[in-house]
Tab-separated table of C-alpha atoms in Angstrom:
chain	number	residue	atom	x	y	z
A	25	UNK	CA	-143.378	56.396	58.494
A	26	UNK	CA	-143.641	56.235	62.029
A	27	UNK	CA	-147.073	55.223	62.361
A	28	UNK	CA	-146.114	52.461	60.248
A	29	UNK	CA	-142.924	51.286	62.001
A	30	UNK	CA	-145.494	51.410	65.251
A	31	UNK	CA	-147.928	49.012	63.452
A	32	UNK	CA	-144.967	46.446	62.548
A	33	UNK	CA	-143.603	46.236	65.624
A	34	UNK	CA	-147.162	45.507	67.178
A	35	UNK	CA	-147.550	42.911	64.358
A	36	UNK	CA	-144.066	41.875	65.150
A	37	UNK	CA	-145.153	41.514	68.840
A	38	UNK	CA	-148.196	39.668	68.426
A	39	UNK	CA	-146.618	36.983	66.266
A	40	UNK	CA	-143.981	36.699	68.309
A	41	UNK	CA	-146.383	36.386	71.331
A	42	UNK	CA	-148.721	33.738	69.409
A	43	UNK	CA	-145.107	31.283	68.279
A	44	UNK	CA	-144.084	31.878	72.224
A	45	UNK	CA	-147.720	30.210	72.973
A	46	UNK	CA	-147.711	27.590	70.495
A	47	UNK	CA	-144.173	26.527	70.968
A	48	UNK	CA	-144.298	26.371	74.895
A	49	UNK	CA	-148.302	24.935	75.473
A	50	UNK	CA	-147.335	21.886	76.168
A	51	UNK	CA	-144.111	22.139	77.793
A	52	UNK	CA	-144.313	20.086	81.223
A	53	UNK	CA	-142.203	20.738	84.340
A	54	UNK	CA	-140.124	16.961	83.472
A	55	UNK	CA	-139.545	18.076	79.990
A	56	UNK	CA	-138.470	21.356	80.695
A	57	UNK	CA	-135.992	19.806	83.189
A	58	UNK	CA	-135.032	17.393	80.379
A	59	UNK	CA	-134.404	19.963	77.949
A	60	UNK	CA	-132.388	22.084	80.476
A	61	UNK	CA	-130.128	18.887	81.796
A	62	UNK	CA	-129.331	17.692	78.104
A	63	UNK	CA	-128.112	21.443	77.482
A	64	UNK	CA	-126.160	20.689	80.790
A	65	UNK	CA	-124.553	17.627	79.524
A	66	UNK	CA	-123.138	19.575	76.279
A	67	UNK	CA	-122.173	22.115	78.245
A	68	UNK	CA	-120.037	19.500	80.109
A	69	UNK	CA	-119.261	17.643	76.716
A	70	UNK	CA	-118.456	20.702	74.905
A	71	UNK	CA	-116.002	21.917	78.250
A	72	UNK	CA	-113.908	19.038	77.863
A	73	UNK	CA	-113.610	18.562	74.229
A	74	UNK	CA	-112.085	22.797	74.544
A	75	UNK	CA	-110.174	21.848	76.617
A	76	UNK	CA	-108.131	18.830	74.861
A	77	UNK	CA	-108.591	21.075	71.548
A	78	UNK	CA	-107.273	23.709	73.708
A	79	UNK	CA	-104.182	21.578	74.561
A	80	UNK	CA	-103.916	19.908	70.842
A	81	UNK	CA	-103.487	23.194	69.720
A	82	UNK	CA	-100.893	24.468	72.346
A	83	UNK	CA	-102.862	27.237	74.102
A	84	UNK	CA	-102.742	24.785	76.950
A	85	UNK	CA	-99.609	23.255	78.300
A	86	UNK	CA	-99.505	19.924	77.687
A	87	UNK	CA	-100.160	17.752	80.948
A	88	UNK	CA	-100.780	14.190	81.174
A	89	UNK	CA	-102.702	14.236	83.956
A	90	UNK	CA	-104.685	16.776	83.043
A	91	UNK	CA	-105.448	15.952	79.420
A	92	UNK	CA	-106.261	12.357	80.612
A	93	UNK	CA	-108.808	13.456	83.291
A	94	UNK	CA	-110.144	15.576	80.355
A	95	UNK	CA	-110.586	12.305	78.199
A	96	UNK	CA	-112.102	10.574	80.878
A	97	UNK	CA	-114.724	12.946	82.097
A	98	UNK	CA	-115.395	13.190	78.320
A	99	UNK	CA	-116.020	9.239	77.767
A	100	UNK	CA	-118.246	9.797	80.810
A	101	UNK	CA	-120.405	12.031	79.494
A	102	UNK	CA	-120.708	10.363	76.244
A	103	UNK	CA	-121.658	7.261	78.448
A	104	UNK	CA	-124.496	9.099	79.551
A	105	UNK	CA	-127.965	7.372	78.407
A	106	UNK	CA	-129.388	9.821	76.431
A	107	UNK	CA	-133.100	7.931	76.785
A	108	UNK	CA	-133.932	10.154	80.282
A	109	UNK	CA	-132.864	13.377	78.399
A	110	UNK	CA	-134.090	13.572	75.050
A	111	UNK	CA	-137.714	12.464	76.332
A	112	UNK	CA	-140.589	12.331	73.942
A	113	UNK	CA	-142.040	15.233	73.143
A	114	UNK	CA	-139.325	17.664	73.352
A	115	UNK	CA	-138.389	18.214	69.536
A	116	UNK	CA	-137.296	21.616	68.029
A	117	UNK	CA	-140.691	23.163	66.761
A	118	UNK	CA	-143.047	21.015	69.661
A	119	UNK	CA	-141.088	23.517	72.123
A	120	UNK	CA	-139.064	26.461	72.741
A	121	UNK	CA	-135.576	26.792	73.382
A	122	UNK	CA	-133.967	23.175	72.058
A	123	UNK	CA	-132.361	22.708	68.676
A	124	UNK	CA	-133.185	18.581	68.903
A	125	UNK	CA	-134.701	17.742	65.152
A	126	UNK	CA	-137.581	15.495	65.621
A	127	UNK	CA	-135.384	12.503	63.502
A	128	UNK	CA	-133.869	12.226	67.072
A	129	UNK	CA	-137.238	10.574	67.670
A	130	UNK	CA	-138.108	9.110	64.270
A	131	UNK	CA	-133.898	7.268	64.039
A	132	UNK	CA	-133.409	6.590	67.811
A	133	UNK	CA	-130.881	3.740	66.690
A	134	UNK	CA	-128.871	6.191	64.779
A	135	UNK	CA	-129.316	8.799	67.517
A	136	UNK	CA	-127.532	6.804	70.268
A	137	UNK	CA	-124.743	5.236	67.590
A	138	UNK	CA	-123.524	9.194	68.048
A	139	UNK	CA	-123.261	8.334	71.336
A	140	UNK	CA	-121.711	5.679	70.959
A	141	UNK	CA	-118.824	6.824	68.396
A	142	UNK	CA	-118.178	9.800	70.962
A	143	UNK	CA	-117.343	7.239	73.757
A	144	UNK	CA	-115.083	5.092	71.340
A	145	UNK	CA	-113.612	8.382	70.288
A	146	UNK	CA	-113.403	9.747	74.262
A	147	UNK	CA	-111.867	6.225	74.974
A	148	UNK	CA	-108.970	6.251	72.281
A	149	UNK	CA	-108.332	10.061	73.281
A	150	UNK	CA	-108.001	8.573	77.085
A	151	UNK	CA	-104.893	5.997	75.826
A	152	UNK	CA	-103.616	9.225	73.804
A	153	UNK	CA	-103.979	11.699	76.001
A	154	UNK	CA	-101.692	9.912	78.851
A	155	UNK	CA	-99.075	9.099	76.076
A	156	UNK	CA	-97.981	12.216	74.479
A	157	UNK	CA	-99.012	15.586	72.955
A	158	UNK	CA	-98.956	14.061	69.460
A	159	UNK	CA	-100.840	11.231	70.315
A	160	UNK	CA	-103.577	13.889	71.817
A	161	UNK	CA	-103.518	15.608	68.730
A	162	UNK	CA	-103.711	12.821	66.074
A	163	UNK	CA	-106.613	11.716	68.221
A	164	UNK	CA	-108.716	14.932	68.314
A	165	UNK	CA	-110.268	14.150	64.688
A	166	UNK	CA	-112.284	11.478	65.949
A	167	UNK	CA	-114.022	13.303	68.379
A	168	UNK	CA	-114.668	16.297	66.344
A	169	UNK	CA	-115.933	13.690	63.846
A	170	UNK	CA	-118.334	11.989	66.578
A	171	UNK	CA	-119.544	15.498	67.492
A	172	UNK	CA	-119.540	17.104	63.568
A	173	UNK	CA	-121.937	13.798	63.067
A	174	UNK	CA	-124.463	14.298	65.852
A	175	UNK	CA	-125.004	17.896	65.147
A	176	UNK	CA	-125.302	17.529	61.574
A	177	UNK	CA	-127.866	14.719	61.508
A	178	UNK	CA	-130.167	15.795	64.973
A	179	UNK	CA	-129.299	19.285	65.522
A	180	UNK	CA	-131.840	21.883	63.874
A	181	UNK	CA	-130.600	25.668	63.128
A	182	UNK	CA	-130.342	28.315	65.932
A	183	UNK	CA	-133.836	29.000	67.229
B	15	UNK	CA	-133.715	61.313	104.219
B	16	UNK	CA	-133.986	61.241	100.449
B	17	UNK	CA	-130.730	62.648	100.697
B	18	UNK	CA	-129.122	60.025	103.137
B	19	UNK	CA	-130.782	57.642	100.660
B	20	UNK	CA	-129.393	58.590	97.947
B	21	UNK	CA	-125.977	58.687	99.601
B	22	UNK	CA	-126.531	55.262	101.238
B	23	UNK	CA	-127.096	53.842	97.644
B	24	UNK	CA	-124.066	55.448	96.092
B	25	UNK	CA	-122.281	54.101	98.883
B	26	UNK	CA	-123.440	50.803	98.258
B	27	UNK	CA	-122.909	51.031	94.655
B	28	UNK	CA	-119.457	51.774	94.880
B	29	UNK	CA	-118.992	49.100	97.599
B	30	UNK	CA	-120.405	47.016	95.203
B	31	UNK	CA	-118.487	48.080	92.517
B	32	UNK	CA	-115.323	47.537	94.536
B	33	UNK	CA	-115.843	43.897	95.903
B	34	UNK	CA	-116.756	42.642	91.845
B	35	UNK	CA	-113.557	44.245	90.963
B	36	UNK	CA	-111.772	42.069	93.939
B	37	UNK	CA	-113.768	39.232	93.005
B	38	UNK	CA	-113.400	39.142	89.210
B	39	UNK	CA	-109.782	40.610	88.896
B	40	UNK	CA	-107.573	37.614	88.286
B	41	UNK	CA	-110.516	35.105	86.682
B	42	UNK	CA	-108.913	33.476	83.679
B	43	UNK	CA	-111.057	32.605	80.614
B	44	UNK	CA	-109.880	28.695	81.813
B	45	UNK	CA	-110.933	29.236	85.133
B	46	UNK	CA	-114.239	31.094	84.023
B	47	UNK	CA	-114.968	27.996	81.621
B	48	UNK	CA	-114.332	25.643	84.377
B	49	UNK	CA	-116.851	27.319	86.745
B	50	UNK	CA	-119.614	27.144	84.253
B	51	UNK	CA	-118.597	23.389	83.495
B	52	UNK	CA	-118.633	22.544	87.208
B	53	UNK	CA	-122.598	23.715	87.481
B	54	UNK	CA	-123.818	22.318	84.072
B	55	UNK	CA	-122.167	18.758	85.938
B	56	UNK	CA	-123.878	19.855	89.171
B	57	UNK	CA	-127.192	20.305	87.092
B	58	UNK	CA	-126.763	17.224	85.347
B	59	UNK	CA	-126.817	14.738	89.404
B	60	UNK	CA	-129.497	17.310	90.440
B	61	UNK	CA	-131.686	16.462	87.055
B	62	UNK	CA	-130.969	12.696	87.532
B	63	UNK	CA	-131.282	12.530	91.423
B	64	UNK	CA	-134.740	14.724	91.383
B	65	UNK	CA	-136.276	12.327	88.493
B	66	UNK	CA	-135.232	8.969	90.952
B	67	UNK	CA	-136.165	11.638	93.892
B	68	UNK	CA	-139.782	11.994	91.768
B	69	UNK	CA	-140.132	7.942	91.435
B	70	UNK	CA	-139.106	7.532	95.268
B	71	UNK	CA	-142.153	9.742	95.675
B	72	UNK	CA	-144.350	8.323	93.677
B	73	UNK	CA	-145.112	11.361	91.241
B	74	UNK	CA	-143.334	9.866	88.348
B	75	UNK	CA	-144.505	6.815	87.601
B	76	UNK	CA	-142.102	3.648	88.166
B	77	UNK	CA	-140.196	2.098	85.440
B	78	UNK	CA	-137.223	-0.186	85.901
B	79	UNK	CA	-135.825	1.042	82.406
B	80	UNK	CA	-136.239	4.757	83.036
B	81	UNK	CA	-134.893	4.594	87.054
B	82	UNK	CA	-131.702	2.585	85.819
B	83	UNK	CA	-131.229	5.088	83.011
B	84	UNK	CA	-131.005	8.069	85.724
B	85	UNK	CA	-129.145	5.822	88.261
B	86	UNK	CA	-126.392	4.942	84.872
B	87	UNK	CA	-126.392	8.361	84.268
B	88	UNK	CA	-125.702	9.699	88.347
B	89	UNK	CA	-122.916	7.129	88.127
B	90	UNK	CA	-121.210	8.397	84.905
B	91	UNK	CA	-121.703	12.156	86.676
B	92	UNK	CA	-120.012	10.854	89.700
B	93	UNK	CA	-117.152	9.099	88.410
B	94	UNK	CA	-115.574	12.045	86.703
B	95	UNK	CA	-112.213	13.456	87.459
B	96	UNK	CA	-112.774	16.562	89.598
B	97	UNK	CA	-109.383	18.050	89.128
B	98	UNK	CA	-110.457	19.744	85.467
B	99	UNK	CA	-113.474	21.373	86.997
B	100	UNK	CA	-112.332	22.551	90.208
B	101	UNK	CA	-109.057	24.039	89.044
B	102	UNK	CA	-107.006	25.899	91.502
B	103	UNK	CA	-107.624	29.826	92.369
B	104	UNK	CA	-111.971	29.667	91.510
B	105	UNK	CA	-113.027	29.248	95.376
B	106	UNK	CA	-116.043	31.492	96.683
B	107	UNK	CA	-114.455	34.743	97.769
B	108	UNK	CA	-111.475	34.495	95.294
B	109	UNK	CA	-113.824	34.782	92.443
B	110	UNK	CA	-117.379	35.185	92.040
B	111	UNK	CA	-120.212	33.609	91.030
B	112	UNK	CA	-119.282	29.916	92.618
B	113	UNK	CA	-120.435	28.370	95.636
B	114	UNK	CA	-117.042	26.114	96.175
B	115	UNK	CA	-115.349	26.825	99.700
B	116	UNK	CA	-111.444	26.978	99.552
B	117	UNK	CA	-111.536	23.434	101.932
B	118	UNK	CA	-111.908	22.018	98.451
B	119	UNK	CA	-108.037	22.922	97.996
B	120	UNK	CA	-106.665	22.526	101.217
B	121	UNK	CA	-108.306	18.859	101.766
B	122	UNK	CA	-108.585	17.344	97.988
B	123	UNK	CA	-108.385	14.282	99.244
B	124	UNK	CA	-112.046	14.541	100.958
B	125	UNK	CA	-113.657	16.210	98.069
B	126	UNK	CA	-113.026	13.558	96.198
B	127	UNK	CA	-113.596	10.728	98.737
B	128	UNK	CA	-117.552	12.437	98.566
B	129	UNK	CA	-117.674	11.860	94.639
B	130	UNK	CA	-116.470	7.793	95.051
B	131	UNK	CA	-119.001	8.029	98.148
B	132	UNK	CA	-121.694	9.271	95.238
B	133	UNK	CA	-120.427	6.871	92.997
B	134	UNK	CA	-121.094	3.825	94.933
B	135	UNK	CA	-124.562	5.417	96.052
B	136	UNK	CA	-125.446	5.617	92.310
B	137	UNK	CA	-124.117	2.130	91.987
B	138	UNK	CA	-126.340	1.132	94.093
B	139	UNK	CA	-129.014	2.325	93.132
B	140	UNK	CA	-128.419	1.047	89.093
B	141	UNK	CA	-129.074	-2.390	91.049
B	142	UNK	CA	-132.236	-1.458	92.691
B	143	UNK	CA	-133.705	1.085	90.097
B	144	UNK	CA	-133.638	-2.527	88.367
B	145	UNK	CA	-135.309	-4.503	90.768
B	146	UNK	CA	-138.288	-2.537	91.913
B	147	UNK	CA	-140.173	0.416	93.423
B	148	UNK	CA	-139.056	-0.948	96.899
B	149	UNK	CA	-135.500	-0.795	96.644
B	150	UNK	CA	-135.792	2.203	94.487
B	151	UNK	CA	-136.862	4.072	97.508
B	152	UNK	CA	-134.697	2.462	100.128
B	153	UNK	CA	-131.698	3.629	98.060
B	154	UNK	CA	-132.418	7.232	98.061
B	155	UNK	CA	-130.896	7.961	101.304
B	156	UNK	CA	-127.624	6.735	100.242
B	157	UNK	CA	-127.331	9.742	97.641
B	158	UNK	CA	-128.853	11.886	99.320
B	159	UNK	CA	-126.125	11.374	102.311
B	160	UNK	CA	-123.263	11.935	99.669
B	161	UNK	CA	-124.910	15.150	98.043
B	162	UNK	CA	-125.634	16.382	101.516
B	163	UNK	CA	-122.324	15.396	103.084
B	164	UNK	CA	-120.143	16.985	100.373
B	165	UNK	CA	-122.466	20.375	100.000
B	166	UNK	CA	-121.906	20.587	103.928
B	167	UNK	CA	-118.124	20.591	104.284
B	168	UNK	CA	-117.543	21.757	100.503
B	169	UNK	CA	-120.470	23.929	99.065
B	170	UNK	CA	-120.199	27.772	101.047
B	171	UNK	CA	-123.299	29.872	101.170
B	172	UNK	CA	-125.478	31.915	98.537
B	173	UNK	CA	-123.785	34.336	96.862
C-alpha cells in the first residue's frame, strides 16, 4: 500500500512536471508581463466593482463622492485597450497560469464589445452613483451583466 | 556563541513578532483591499510604461498601433480618482506591506497634482506613439519625470 502510494505520487510528479513544461515552453518575458498586467487590470476592475456592490448592498456607507470616484476609476479601466494585454499567444492551455479561452483570439470583435458594455455600464453607474443610493443600486445589474458576459464567453475554468 | 545565537534569533523573532502586530492591528478588510488595488494599478503604468520604455529602446519593435494602445492605456491608469485607493489610515509604518509615505495625507493636493502631471505625459505621448519612433522616444522623459517625481516625495523605502 505504501509502495504503491510512493509510485503514484512519482507518476503524479512527473506528469505534473511534463504539463508544467509543455504549458510554459513558450512563454516569453512580454507575454508573461502581459498575462501578469491583464490579471492587474481585474484586480483593479474587480476592486471597484466590490466596492459599489459593497455600497449597493449597505456594508458601505453611502457617499457620493466616494461611490462616484468608484464609477469612474471603473469606466477607466474598462477603457483600457485590451489589444496590448491579451497578446497573441497567451491562451489558457498555450500557457500556464491565465484562464483566457483561445475564442478571445478566434471572436476579437466580440471580445472587446465586453469591453465596451462594461464602460457603458461604468458610465451610467458614474450619473447614478453621484445621484443617490437607489440610483447606485438599480444600476449595479448592468455591470454585473457586462462582467457575468465576459467571463462566461472568454474565461476558461480554474487552472 | 550558538547560544547567543540562538538568543539573538529569539530576540529577533519576537521583535518581529511585535512590530507585525503594530503594523497589522487596525488594517480593515477595506483598507487591506485598497492596498492590493493600489499595486495591481501601479503594475498596470509599470506594464504599459516598460512596453513604450522597450520601443524607446528599440527591443520591441515599433508600431504606431501597439505604442498608442500602451500610451491610451497609461492615460486611462492616470486619470483615475486616487481617493478610493489611497484611503486614509494605510501609510507605510501604520500598516504593512505598502510603500505609501503618510505626505500622501498631509499634502493630497500634490499627490494628485503628480497623477494630472502623468496624465498629460501619457497624453502626450498617445500623440507621438502615433506619429513615429522619433517622438516616441522624445516623450519618454516626460513620464518618466512624473513616475519619478511622485515615487520621490510619495513612495517611502522597501519594506
Amino acid at each position: 500500500m505504501s509502495r504503491f502510494f510512493g509510485l503514484s505520487l512519482t507518476a503524479g510528479a512527473f506528469a505534473m512536471i511534463a504539463v508544467s513544461a509543455l504549458a510554459d515552453g513558450h512563454v516569453t518575458k512580454a507575454q508573461e508581463d502581459a498575462i501578469k498586467a491583464r490579471k492587474a487590470l481585474m484586480g483593479v476592475v474587480s476592486y471597484h466593482t466590490g466596492l459599489l456592490g459593497s455600497i449597493a448592498k449597505g456594508e458601505t456607507p453611502y457617499d457620493a463622492a466616494t461611490a462616484t470616484a468608484a464609477a469612474e476609476n471603473l469606466a477607466a479601466a474598462a477603457s483600457m485597450n485590451p489589444s496590448v494585454l491579451w497578446i497573441e499567444g497567451t491562451a489558457q492551455g498555450t500557457v500556464a497560469d491565465t484562464r483566457a479561452k483561445a475564442e478571445i483570439w478566434t471572436d476579437w470583435a466580440g471580445f472587446g464589445k465586453h469591453f465596451g458594455d462594461l464602460q457603458e455600464a461604468s458610465s451610467m453607474m458614474v450619473e447614478a452613483a453621484g445621484t443617490d443610493l437607489a440610483s447606485l443600486q438599480a444600476s449595479m445589474k448592468g455591470i454585473g451583466d457586462a462582467c457575468g458576459a465576459c467571463h462566461k464567453a472568454f474565461r476558461g475554468p480554474q487552472n
